[in-house]
Each structure stands twice: as C-alpha cells, then as structure tokens.
Amino acid sequence: FNMPRLGPAVAPPDVRPGMSVRLSIECRGLANRDTLSYSDPVCVVLGVQPNGSRFEIGRTETIQNCLNPRFTKPIETKFYFEEIQKLQFVVYDIDNASADLSKQDLLGNFETTLSTIVGSRGSCLTSPLSGRGGADEKKYGNIKILAEEIPSNADDEIKLRICGKRIPTKDWIGKGDHYLLIKRIRADGVLETVHKTEVVSGTSNPVWAPFTLKVGNVCMGKLDQKIVFEFMDENTVSADSLMGEVRVSVNELLGATKTFRVQKAHDSGSRGPDKDLGEMTVTSAEVCWGVCRERVR
C-alpha cells in the first residue's frame, strides 16, 4: 500500500463578510518629551483580543521633530462586518534605535473599535489622546483616523510619461529646478503625496523620467477621481516653491497625447490676474490590470 504524497497545508479561505481598509493617521498638539528639540512620534496600532491580550497590526513611520504629525504610511487591516474589533492607537516618542517600545517615551493612546471609525461621519474619527490622567486634549493632544476601503483593483498600475512647457521659476538666475509632486485627494479633502519625481534643472521645459503608480495609492481605484500634479521649483536656501498645479482624473490622462494648462494652486491665496504658468503634457499613459491585461493609450 503506497501512501499518497501530501502537499503543504493550505489555510482555508476567509469567508467572513468584510472588506479591507486603509487607516490614515495624524495627530495634533502632541506633548513634547525632548529637551533640545521636539518629539519624534510614531503611532503603533494594536489589536485587542477579548481576553485583553494585544498584538501589533502595524505602525507608521517616525517623523522627526514634530508635534503635529501627519503620517504618510497608512495601516491596512481587514474590517469584519459582524465582529467587534477593538483597536488601540499608541503614540510614542522615539528617542533611540531600540525596537523595545517600553524604552521609548509614551505620548498618549486611544482605544476604539474599527466599526466606530468606519461608522463615523465620512469614516473619519477625531478624539483626544489619553495618558495617566485620562483623556486630555490640552495635555496629550488628539488623534485623527480616516478609514478608506481598499478596492479590488488597488494593485493595478498606471505608467506615465510627463513633461512641462514654459514652467516658471522664482530663481533670479537660471530657469529653475523643477520636480512634480503627485498627490491624491483623500475622502476628508486632505492632499496626500504619493510620488515625487526627480529634479530637472536648467530648463523651463522639463522632461521627467517615466514613472509607475499604484492605482490604489493614487486614487483608491476610482479612475474618475481627481488627482493633483503640483509643479515645484527646488530652492537651496529657502522652502521649495509651488509654481502651479493640474487636477485631472486617471481616465482623463488616457487616450492620445494630452496637454493641460497649469493653474494657480487652490491654496495659493493669490487673487491677482491669471498668469501663464505653463503646460503639462502627458505623452504616454498606460493602465495595467493584473499581470497580463493592460490598456495602452
């Protein structure tokens, strides 16, 4: 009698009703635990079991010297419709390279359920952080958590080739050092940077190298959702200058070569007459679905 060869064990599929969500986190008014600088915060997201035990779901990046961090690294998790999923958001001040969080300064924490976040207005929840004295926004600051559904096409990609024409500069000498910031508009209206191109110097007609973006990152899979292309001028002795922007959807980028007029940024505050801020030309736009399917302009 020959025993059949058994392959590796395969976990059964998760059939619980639910959806994948992305949690974007930011804090305001954090306590300062450093003497010569500001706190270096990180937010760790923990799942809380019915028996009270905790496990780490994920953590954001650490932001240096900042009491009002808007973390760019989101936390992805599964939201089950028929379950109570308790979460704890713990904010630390990272003072050393130790991976042991007990050796870092605790700035505050907040406990809630995932259903409370998703069920909040706009799936966005803001709450005071708690410390030893309980919840106290003046003492510990607050935390804002935005939940967004991760679409099934999140891993699809858009490949772009973009150039600029007549892009202005604020440099006294030269034609500028230009780069693009590509930002998505979150559900709460906040702009989130998803890509930065290389800097192209010495020309008002920059041509950037081709780049690829995840559809889930740039528009949460909604191809009709506007995304923002910010035209930046790099400076060495001051903050970089925002010269203008283009707001356009992924679907509007596809097709034949497209040219868009660069407009004044929405938050520029400028009320003067419109100036020529140049043009953005998309010479190639290609959306790739999965591994083998693709849509070419």
PDB file of N, CA and C in Angstrom, residues 20-110:
ATOM      1  N   SER A  20     -11.314  45.099   3.115  1.00  0.00           N
ATOM      2  CA  SER A  20     -10.007  45.612   3.506  1.00  0.00           C
ATOM      3  C   SER A  20     -10.081  47.129   3.603  1.00  0.00           C
ATOM      4  N   VAL A  21      -9.470  47.691   4.650  1.00  0.00           N
ATOM      5  CA  VAL A  21      -9.498  49.136   4.838  1.00  0.00           C
ATOM      6  C   VAL A  21      -8.091  49.658   5.082  1.00  0.00           C
ATOM      7  N   ARG A  22      -7.923  50.909   4.752  1.00  0.00           N
ATOM      8  CA  ARG A  22      -6.667  51.626   4.974  1.00  0.00           C
ATOM      9  C   ARG A  22      -6.920  52.723   5.995  1.00  0.00           C
ATOM     10  N   LEU A  23      -6.101  52.738   7.039  1.00  0.00           N
ATOM     11  CA  LEU A  23      -6.239  53.737   8.092  1.00  0.00           C
ATOM     12  C   LEU A  23      -5.130  54.774   7.949  1.00  0.00           C
ATOM     13  N   SER A  24      -5.521  56.034   7.744  1.00  0.00           N
ATOM     14  CA  SER A  24      -4.573  57.152   7.701  1.00  0.00           C
ATOM     15  C   SER A  24      -4.649  57.884   9.034  1.00  0.00           C
ATOM     16  N   ILE A  25      -3.488  58.197   9.591  1.00  0.00           N
ATOM     17  CA  ILE A  25      -3.435  58.703  10.961  1.00  0.00           C
ATOM     18  C   ILE A  25      -2.677  60.018  11.011  1.00  0.00           C
ATOM     19  N   GLU A  26      -3.203  60.937  11.809  1.00  0.00           N
ATOM     20  CA  GLU A  26      -2.476  62.171  12.092  1.00  0.00           C
ATOM     21  C   GLU A  26      -2.785  62.612  13.517  1.00  0.00           C
ATOM     22  N   CYS A  27      -1.884  63.377  14.095  1.00  0.00           N
ATOM     23  CA  CYS A  27      -2.039  63.870  15.467  1.00  0.00           C
ATOM     24  C   CYS A  27      -1.797  65.370  15.495  1.00  0.00           C
ATOM     25  N   ARG A  28      -2.366  66.025  16.500  1.00  0.00           N
ATOM     26  CA  ARG A  28      -2.184  67.451  16.691  1.00  0.00           C
ATOM     27  C   ARG A  28      -1.929  67.737  18.170  1.00  0.00           C
ATOM     28  N   GLY A  29      -0.990  68.647  18.426  1.00  0.00           N
ATOM     29  CA  GLY A  29      -0.732  69.101  19.783  1.00  0.00           C
ATOM     30  C   GLY A  29      -0.135  68.060  20.703  1.00  0.00           C
ATOM     31  N   LEU A  30       0.752  67.214  20.161  1.00  0.00           N
ATOM     32  CA  LEU A  30       1.379  66.200  20.999  1.00  0.00           C
ATOM     33  C   LEU A  30       2.264  66.841  22.073  1.00  0.00           C
ATOM     34  N   ALA A  31       2.427  66.134  23.180  1.00  0.00           N
ATOM     35  CA  ALA A  31       3.327  66.602  24.238  1.00  0.00           C
ATOM     36  C   ALA A  31       4.770  66.525  23.754  1.00  0.00           C
ATOM     37  N   ASN A  32       5.588  67.453  24.222  1.00  0.00           N
ATOM     38  CA  ASN A  32       7.000  67.458  23.859  1.00  0.00           C
ATOM     39  C   ASN A  32       7.815  66.830  24.979  1.00  0.00           C
ATOM     40  N   ARG A  33       8.464  65.713  24.676  1.00  0.00           N
ATOM     41  CA  ARG A  33       9.241  64.997  25.679  1.00  0.00           C
ATOM     42  C   ARG A  33      10.739  65.245  25.540  1.00  0.00           C
ATOM     43  N   ASP A  34      11.145  65.964  24.480  1.00  0.00           N
ATOM     44  CA  ASP A  34      12.567  66.217  24.263  1.00  0.00           C
ATOM     45  C   ASP A  34      12.951  67.588  24.812  1.00  0.00           C
ATOM     46  N   THR A  35      14.218  67.721  25.197  1.00  0.00           N
ATOM     47  CA  THR A  35      14.690  68.958  25.819  1.00  0.00           C
ATOM     48  C   THR A  35      15.173  69.979  24.795  1.00  0.00           C
ATOM     49  N   LEU A  36      15.972  69.526  23.849  1.00  0.00           N
ATOM     50  CA  LEU A  36      16.600  70.449  22.907  1.00  0.00           C
ATOM     51  C   LEU A  36      15.913  70.469  21.549  1.00  0.00           C
ATOM     52  N   SER A  37      14.900  69.645  21.376  1.00  0.00           N
ATOM     53  CA  SER A  37      14.176  69.615  20.108  1.00  0.00           C
ATOM     54  C   SER A  37      12.736  69.215  20.403  1.00  0.00           C
ATOM     55  N   TYR A  38      12.012  68.788  19.373  1.00  0.00           N
ATOM     56  CA  TYR A  38      10.645  68.335  19.554  1.00  0.00           C
ATOM     57  C   TYR A  38      10.588  66.810  19.535  1.00  0.00           C
ATOM     58  N   SER A  39       9.457  66.270  19.944  1.00  0.00           N
ATOM     59  CA  SER A  39       9.273  64.821  19.956  1.00  0.00           C
ATOM     60  C   SER A  39       9.370  64.243  18.552  1.00  0.00           C
ATOM     61  N   ASP A  40       9.767  62.961  18.476  1.00  0.00           N
ATOM     62  CA  ASP A  40       9.870  62.228  17.213  1.00  0.00           C
ATOM     63  C   ASP A  40       8.812  61.121  17.233  1.00  0.00           C
ATOM     64  N   PRO A  41       7.558  61.427  16.866  1.00  0.00           N
ATOM     65  CA  PRO A  41       6.465  60.485  17.098  1.00  0.00           C
ATOM     66  C   PRO A  41       6.354  59.363  16.069  1.00  0.00           C
ATOM     67  N   VAL A  42       5.837  58.244  16.540  1.00  0.00           N
ATOM     68  CA  VAL A  42       5.404  57.119  15.726  1.00  0.00           C
ATOM     69  C   VAL A  42       4.094  56.635  16.325  1.00  0.00           C
ATOM     70  N   CYS A  43       3.196  56.124  15.512  1.00  0.00           N
ATOM     71  CA  CYS A  43       1.936  55.578  16.010  1.00  0.00           C
ATOM     72  C   CYS A  43       1.901  54.085  15.745  1.00  0.00           C
ATOM     73  N   VAL A  44       1.701  53.311  16.801  1.00  0.00           N
ATOM     74  CA  VAL A  44       1.609  51.855  16.712  1.00  0.00           C
ATOM     75  C   VAL A  44       0.149  51.468  16.899  1.00  0.00           C
ATOM     76  N   VAL A  45      -0.376  50.651  15.975  1.00  0.00           N
ATOM     77  CA  VAL A  45      -1.770  50.217  16.039  1.00  0.00           C
ATOM     78  C   VAL A  45      -1.807  48.771  16.526  1.00  0.00           C
ATOM     79  N   LEU A  46      -2.543  48.552  17.607  1.00  0.00           N
ATOM     80  CA  LEU A  46      -2.647  47.236  18.221  1.00  0.00           C
ATOM     81  C   LEU A  46      -4.076  46.721  18.124  1.00  0.00           C
ATOM     82  N   GLY A  47      -4.209  45.415  17.911  1.00  0.00           N
ATOM     83  CA  GLY A  47      -5.498  44.756  18.026  1.00  0.00           C
ATOM     84  C   GLY A  47      -5.659  44.240  19.442  1.00  0.00           C
ATOM     85  N   VAL A  48      -6.876  44.354  19.975  1.00  0.00           N
ATOM     86  CA  VAL A  48      -7.129  43.935  21.352  1.00  0.00           C
ATOM     87  C   VAL A  48      -8.022  42.707  21.332  1.00  0.00           C
ATOM     88  N   GLN A  49      -7.531  41.592  21.868  1.00  0.00           N
ATOM     89  CA  GLN A  49      -8.286  40.347  21.928  1.00  0.00           C
ATOM     90  C   GLN A  49      -9.332  40.408  23.041  1.00  0.00           C
ATOM     91  N   PRO A  50     -10.373  39.552  22.975  1.00  0.00           N
ATOM     92  CA  PRO A  50     -11.388  39.526  24.041  1.00  0.00           C
ATOM     93  C   PRO A  50     -10.797  39.298  25.432  1.00  0.00           C
ATOM     94  N   ASN A  51      -9.666  38.578  25.514  1.00  0.00           N
ATOM     95  CA  ASN A  51      -9.040  38.322  26.821  1.00  0.00           C
ATOM     96  C   ASN A  51      -8.118  39.459  27.258  1.00  0.00           C
ATOM     97  N   GLY A  52      -8.053  40.524  26.463  1.00  0.00           N
ATOM     98  CA  GLY A  52      -7.235  41.676  26.809  1.00  0.00           C
ATOM     99  C   GLY A  52      -5.835  41.665  26.234  1.00  0.00           C
ATOM    100  N   SER A  53      -5.411  40.548  25.664  1.00  0.00           N
ATOM    101  CA  SER A  53      -4.076  40.495  25.063  1.00  0.00           C
ATOM    102  C   SER A  53      -4.042  41.343  23.802  1.00  0.00           C
ATOM    103  N   ARG A  54      -2.851  41.824  23.458  1.00  0.00           N
ATOM    104  CA  ARG A  54      -2.695  42.730  22.335  1.00  0.00           C
ATOM    105  C   ARG A  54      -1.682  42.188  21.327  1.00  0.00           C
ATOM    106  N   PHE A  55      -1.907  42.525  20.069  1.00  0.00           N
ATOM    107  CA  PHE A  55      -0.982  42.156  19.005  1.00  0.00           C
ATOM    108  C   PHE A  55      -0.849  43.341  18.062  1.00  0.00           C
ATOM    109  N   GLU A  56       0.327  43.491  17.481  1.00  0.00           N
ATOM    110  CA  GLU A  56       0.570  44.647  16.602  1.00  0.00           C
ATOM    111  C   GLU A  56       0.015  44.394  15.212  1.00  0.00           C
ATOM    112  N   ILE A  57      -0.775  45.336  14.728  1.00  0.00           N
ATOM    113  CA  ILE A  57      -1.289  45.298  13.361  1.00  0.00           C
ATOM    114  C   ILE A  57      -0.333  46.007  12.415  1.00  0.00           C
ATOM    115  N   GLY A  58       0.248  47.096  12.879  1.00  0.00           N
ATOM    116  CA  GLY A  58       1.186  47.850  12.055  1.00  0.00           C
ATOM    117  C   GLY A  58       1.585  49.129  12.766  1.00  0.00           C
ATOM    118  N   ARG A  59       2.532  49.821  12.169  1.00  0.00           N
ATOM    119  CA  ARG A  59       2.969  51.093  12.725  1.00  0.00           C
ATOM    120  C   ARG A  59       3.337  52.053  11.607  1.00  0.00           C
ATOM    121  N   THR A  60       3.205  53.319  11.877  1.00  0.00           N
ATOM    122  CA  THR A  60       3.557  54.348  10.906  1.00  0.00           C
ATOM    123  C   THR A  60       5.072  54.543  10.886  1.00  0.00           C
ATOM    124  N   GLU A  61       5.512  55.435  10.029  1.00  0.00           N
ATOM    125  CA  GLU A  61       6.900  55.866  10.072  1.00  0.00           C
ATOM    126  C   GLU A  61       7.116  56.798  11.251  1.00  0.00           C
ATOM    127  N   THR A  62       8.351  57.027  11.618  1.00  0.00           N
ATOM    128  CA  THR A  62       8.694  58.006  12.643  1.00  0.00           C
ATOM    129  C   THR A  62       8.964  59.352  11.973  1.00  0.00           C
ATOM    130  N   ILE A  63       8.356  60.414  12.496  1.00  0.00           N
ATOM    131  CA  ILE A  63       8.551  61.759  11.956  1.00  0.00           C
ATOM    132  C   ILE A  63       9.400  62.547  12.952  1.00  0.00           C
ATOM    133  N   GLN A  64      10.475  63.105  12.473  1.00  0.00           N
ATOM    134  CA  GLN A  64      11.417  63.798  13.336  1.00  0.00           C
ATOM    135  C   GLN A  64      10.916  65.200  13.708  1.00  0.00           C
ATOM    136  N   ASN A  65      11.108  65.547  14.986  1.00  0.00           N
ATOM    137  CA  ASN A  65      10.894  66.914  15.475  1.00  0.00           C
ATOM    138  C   ASN A  65       9.544  67.484  15.043  1.00  0.00           C
ATOM    139  N   CYS A  66       8.475  66.842  15.466  1.00  0.00           N
ATOM    140  CA  CYS A  66       7.144  67.256  15.014  1.00  0.00           C
ATOM    141  C   CYS A  66       6.108  66.948  16.087  1.00  0.00           C
ATOM    142  N   LEU A  67       5.331  67.970  16.448  1.00  0.00           N
ATOM    143  CA  LEU A  67       4.249  67.789  17.417  1.00  0.00           C
ATOM    144  C   LEU A  67       2.878  67.689  16.741  1.00  0.00           C
ATOM    145  N   ASN A  68       2.865  67.872  15.425  1.00  0.00           N
ATOM    146  CA  ASN A  68       1.612  67.783  14.660  1.00  0.00           C
ATOM    147  C   ASN A  68       1.811  66.867  13.454  1.00  0.00           C
ATOM    148  N   PRO A  69       2.134  65.603  13.688  1.00  0.00           N
ATOM    149  CA  PRO A  69       2.494  64.724  12.570  1.00  0.00           C
ATOM    150  C   PRO A  69       1.291  64.276  11.747  1.00  0.00           C
ATOM    151  N   ARG A  70       1.476  64.276  10.448  1.00  0.00           N
ATOM    152  CA  ARG A  70       0.542  63.627   9.525  1.00  0.00           C
ATOM    153  C   ARG A  70       1.318  62.471   8.896  1.00  0.00           C
ATOM    154  N   PHE A  71       1.080  61.284   9.405  1.00  0.00           N
ATOM    155  CA  PHE A  71       1.863  60.129   8.987  1.00  0.00           C
ATOM    156  C   PHE A  71       1.488  59.739   7.560  1.00  0.00           C
ATOM    157  N   THR A  72       2.504  59.445   6.749  1.00  0.00           N
ATOM    158  CA  THR A  72       2.258  59.098   5.347  1.00  0.00           C
ATOM    159  C   THR A  72       2.115  57.595   5.139  1.00  0.00           C
ATOM    160  N   LYS A  73       2.596  56.801   6.087  1.00  0.00           N
ATOM    161  CA  LYS A  73       2.476  55.349   5.955  1.00  0.00           C
ATOM    162  C   LYS A  73       1.149  54.911   6.569  1.00  0.00           C
ATOM    163  N   PRO A  74       0.206  54.423   5.753  1.00  0.00           N
ATOM    164  CA  PRO A  74      -1.084  54.003   6.289  1.00  0.00           C
ATOM    165  C   PRO A  74      -0.998  52.603   6.904  1.00  0.00           C
ATOM    166  N   ILE A  75      -2.020  52.253   7.660  1.00  0.00           N
ATOM    167  CA  ILE A  75      -2.140  50.921   8.249  1.00  0.00           C
ATOM    168  C   ILE A  75      -3.270  50.200   7.528  1.00  0.00           C
ATOM    169  N   GLU A  76      -2.990  49.023   7.010  1.00  0.00           N
ATOM    170  CA  GLU A  76      -4.013  48.254   6.304  1.00  0.00           C
ATOM    171  C   GLU A  76      -4.451  47.068   7.155  1.00  0.00           C
ATOM    172  N   THR A  77      -5.752  46.856   7.206  1.00  0.00           N
ATOM    173  CA  THR A  77      -6.288  45.761   8.002  1.00  0.00           C
ATOM    174  C   THR A  77      -7.618  45.322   7.412  1.00  0.00           C
ATOM    175  N   LYS A  78      -8.193  44.267   7.963  1.00  0.00           N
ATOM    176  CA  LYS A  78      -9.471  43.733   7.496  1.00  0.00           C
ATOM    177  C   LYS A  78     -10.574  44.157   8.453  1.00  0.00           C
ATOM    178  N   PHE A  79     -11.669  44.658   7.901  1.00  0.00           N
ATOM    179  CA  PHE A  79     -12.833  45.039   8.682  1.00  0.00           C
ATOM    180  C   PHE A  79     -13.927  43.998   8.474  1.00  0.00           C
ATOM    181  N   TYR A  80     -14.280  43.302   9.559  1.00  0.00           N
ATOM    182  CA  TYR A  80     -15.321  42.276   9.506  1.00  0.00           C
ATOM    183  C   TYR A  80     -16.636  42.869  10.014  1.00  0.00           C
ATOM    184  N   PHE A  81     -17.666  42.760   9.184  1.00  0.00           N
ATOM    185  CA  PHE A  81     -18.918  43.439   9.451  1.00  0.00           C
ATOM    186  C   PHE A  81     -19.605  42.957  10.730  1.00  0.00           C
ATOM    187  N   GLU A  82     -19.460  41.684  11.049  1.00  0.00           N
ATOM    188  CA  GLU A  82     -20.226  41.095  12.138  1.00  0.00           C
ATOM    189  C   GLU A  82     -19.388  40.851  13.389  1.00  0.00           C
ATOM    190  N   GLU A  83     -18.248  41.494  13.490  1.00  0.00           N
ATOM    191  CA  GLU A  83     -17.374  41.292  14.636  1.00  0.00           C
ATOM    192  C   GLU A  83     -17.020  42.626  15.279  1.00  0.00           C
ATOM    193  N   ILE A  84     -16.768  42.587  16.574  1.00  0.00           N
ATOM    194  CA  ILE A  84     -16.277  43.760  17.295  1.00  0.00           C
ATOM    195  C   ILE A  84     -14.749  43.675  17.327  1.00  0.00           C
ATOM    196  N   GLN A  85     -14.112  44.596  16.645  1.00  0.00           N
ATOM    197  CA  GLN A  85     -12.653  44.607  16.546  1.00  0.00           C
ATOM    198  C   GLN A  85     -12.117  45.812  17.316  1.00  0.00           C
ATOM    199  N   LYS A  86     -11.619  45.544  18.520  1.00  0.00           N
ATOM    200  CA  LYS A  86     -11.081  46.615  19.344  1.00  0.00           C
ATOM    201  C   LYS A  86      -9.670  46.957  18.896  1.00  0.00           C
ATOM    202  N   LEU A  87      -9.395  48.259  18.824  1.00  0.00           N
ATOM    203  CA  LEU A  87      -8.080  48.744  18.410  1.00  0.00           C
ATOM    204  C   LEU A  87      -7.544  49.709  19.456  1.00  0.00           C
ATOM    205  N   GLN A  88      -6.231  49.735  19.573  1.00  0.00           N
ATOM    206  CA  GLN A  88      -5.560  50.728  20.411  1.00  0.00           C
ATOM    207  C   GLN A  88      -4.497  51.422  19.573  1.00  0.00           C
ATOM    208  N   PHE A  89      -4.539  52.739  19.577  1.00  0.00           N
ATOM    209  CA  PHE A  89      -3.557  53.557  18.864  1.00  0.00           C
ATOM    210  C   PHE A  89      -2.623  54.158  19.917  1.00  0.00           C
ATOM    211  N   VAL A  90      -1.347  53.793  19.859  1.00  0.00           N
ATOM    212  CA  VAL A  90      -0.385  54.221  20.868  1.00  0.00           C
ATOM    213  C   VAL A  90       0.690  55.065  20.190  1.00  0.00           C
ATOM    214  N   VAL A  91       0.881  56.287  20.690  1.00  0.00           N
ATOM    215  CA  VAL A  91       1.851  57.214  20.108  1.00  0.00           C
ATOM    216  C   VAL A  91       3.061  57.299  21.028  1.00  0.00           C
ATOM    217  N   TYR A  92       4.239  57.039  20.460  1.00  0.00           N
ATOM    218  CA  TYR A  92       5.496  57.078  21.203  1.00  0.00           C
ATOM    219  C   TYR A  92       6.406  58.167  20.647  1.00  0.00           C
ATOM    220  N   ASP A  93       7.287  58.638  21.501  1.00  0.00           N
ATOM    221  CA  ASP A  93       8.403  59.498  21.092  1.00  0.00           C
ATOM    222  C   ASP A  93       9.634  58.605  20.998  1.00  0.00           C
ATOM    223  N   ILE A  94      10.155  58.443  19.787  1.00  0.00           N
ATOM    224  CA  ILE A  94      11.292  57.558  19.568  1.00  0.00           C
ATOM    225  C   ILE A  94      12.583  58.310  19.893  1.00  0.00           C
ATOM    226  N   ASP A  95      13.256  57.867  20.950  1.00  0.00           N
ATOM    227  CA  ASP A  95      14.480  58.541  21.405  1.00  0.00           C
ATOM    228  C   ASP A  95      15.751  57.778  21.061  1.00  0.00           C
ATOM    229  N   ASN A  96      15.621  56.492  20.733  1.00  0.00           N
ATOM    230  CA  ASN A  96      16.811  55.688  20.438  1.00  0.00           C
ATOM    231  C   ASN A  96      16.446  54.612  19.435  1.00  0.00           C
ATOM    232  N   ALA A  97      17.440  53.835  19.036  1.00  0.00           N
ATOM    233  CA  ALA A  97      17.252  52.834  17.979  1.00  0.00           C
ATOM    234  C   ALA A  97      16.674  51.528  18.494  1.00  0.00           C
ATOM    235  N   SER A  98      16.360  51.453  19.773  1.00  0.00           N
ATOM    236  CA  SER A  98      15.846  50.209  20.344  1.00  0.00           C
ATOM    237  C   SER A  98      14.472  49.881  19.772  1.00  0.00           C
ATOM    238  N   ALA A  99      14.258  48.593  19.424  1.00  0.00           N
ATOM    239  CA  ALA A  99      12.963  48.145  18.943  1.00  0.00           C
ATOM    240  C   ALA A  99      11.992  47.902  20.096  1.00  0.00           C
ATOM    241  N   ASP A 100      12.485  47.958  21.323  1.00  0.00           N
ATOM    242  CA  ASP A 100      11.667  47.753  22.511  1.00  0.00           C
ATOM    243  C   ASP A 100      10.921  49.042  22.826  1.00  0.00           C
ATOM    244  N   LEU A 101       9.604  49.043  22.576  1.00  0.00           N
ATOM    245  CA  LEU A 101       8.828  50.262  22.766  1.00  0.00           C
ATOM    246  C   LEU A 101       8.741  50.678  24.224  1.00  0.00           C
ATOM    247  N   SER A 102       8.974  49.764  25.143  1.00  0.00           N
ATOM    248  CA  SER A 102       8.945  50.127  26.565  1.00  0.00           C
ATOM    249  C   SER A 102      10.093  51.067  26.925  1.00  0.00           C
ATOM    250  N   LYS A 103      11.095  51.148  26.047  1.00  0.00           N
ATOM    251  CA  LYS A 103      12.227  52.043  26.283  1.00  0.00           C
ATOM    252  C   LYS A 103      12.026  53.411  25.625  1.00  0.00           C
ATOM    253  N   GLN A 104      10.865  53.604  25.010  1.00  0.00           N
ATOM    254  CA  GLN A 104      10.542  54.885  24.383  1.00  0.00           C
ATOM    255  C   GLN A 104       9.534  55.633  25.252  1.00  0.00           C
ATOM    256  N   ASP A 105       9.445  56.933  25.063  1.00  0.00           N
ATOM    257  CA  ASP A 105       8.513  57.745  25.844  1.00  0.00           C
ATOM    258  C   ASP A 105       7.106  57.626  25.263  1.00  0.00           C
ATOM    259  N   LEU A 106       6.134  57.339  26.113  1.00  0.00           N
ATOM    260  CA  LEU A 106       4.737  57.259  25.708  1.00  0.00           C
ATOM    261  C   LEU A 106       4.147  58.668  25.647  1.00  0.00           C
ATOM    262  N   LEU A 107       3.571  59.030  24.499  1.00  0.00           N
ATOM    263  CA  LEU A 107       2.976  60.350  24.333  1.00  0.00           C
ATOM    264  C   LEU A 107       1.465  60.335  24.557  1.00  0.00           C
ATOM    265  N   GLY A 108       0.831  59.202  24.331  1.00  0.00           N
ATOM    266  CA  GLY A 108      -0.613  59.111  24.515  1.00  0.00           C
ATOM    267  C   GLY A 108      -1.164  57.905  23.785  1.00  0.00           C
ATOM    268  N   ASN A 109      -2.416  57.545  24.098  1.00  0.00           N
ATOM    269  CA  ASN A 109      -3.045  56.420  23.426  1.00  0.00           C
ATOM    270  C   ASN A 109      -4.542  56.652  23.313  1.00  0.00           C
ATOM    271  N   PHE A 110      -5.162  55.852  22.449  1.00  0.00           N
ATOM    272  CA  PHE A 110      -6.600  55.970  22.212  1.00  0.00           C
ATOM    273  C   PHE A 110      -7.140  54.595  21.853  1.00  0.00           C
TER     274      PHE A 110
END
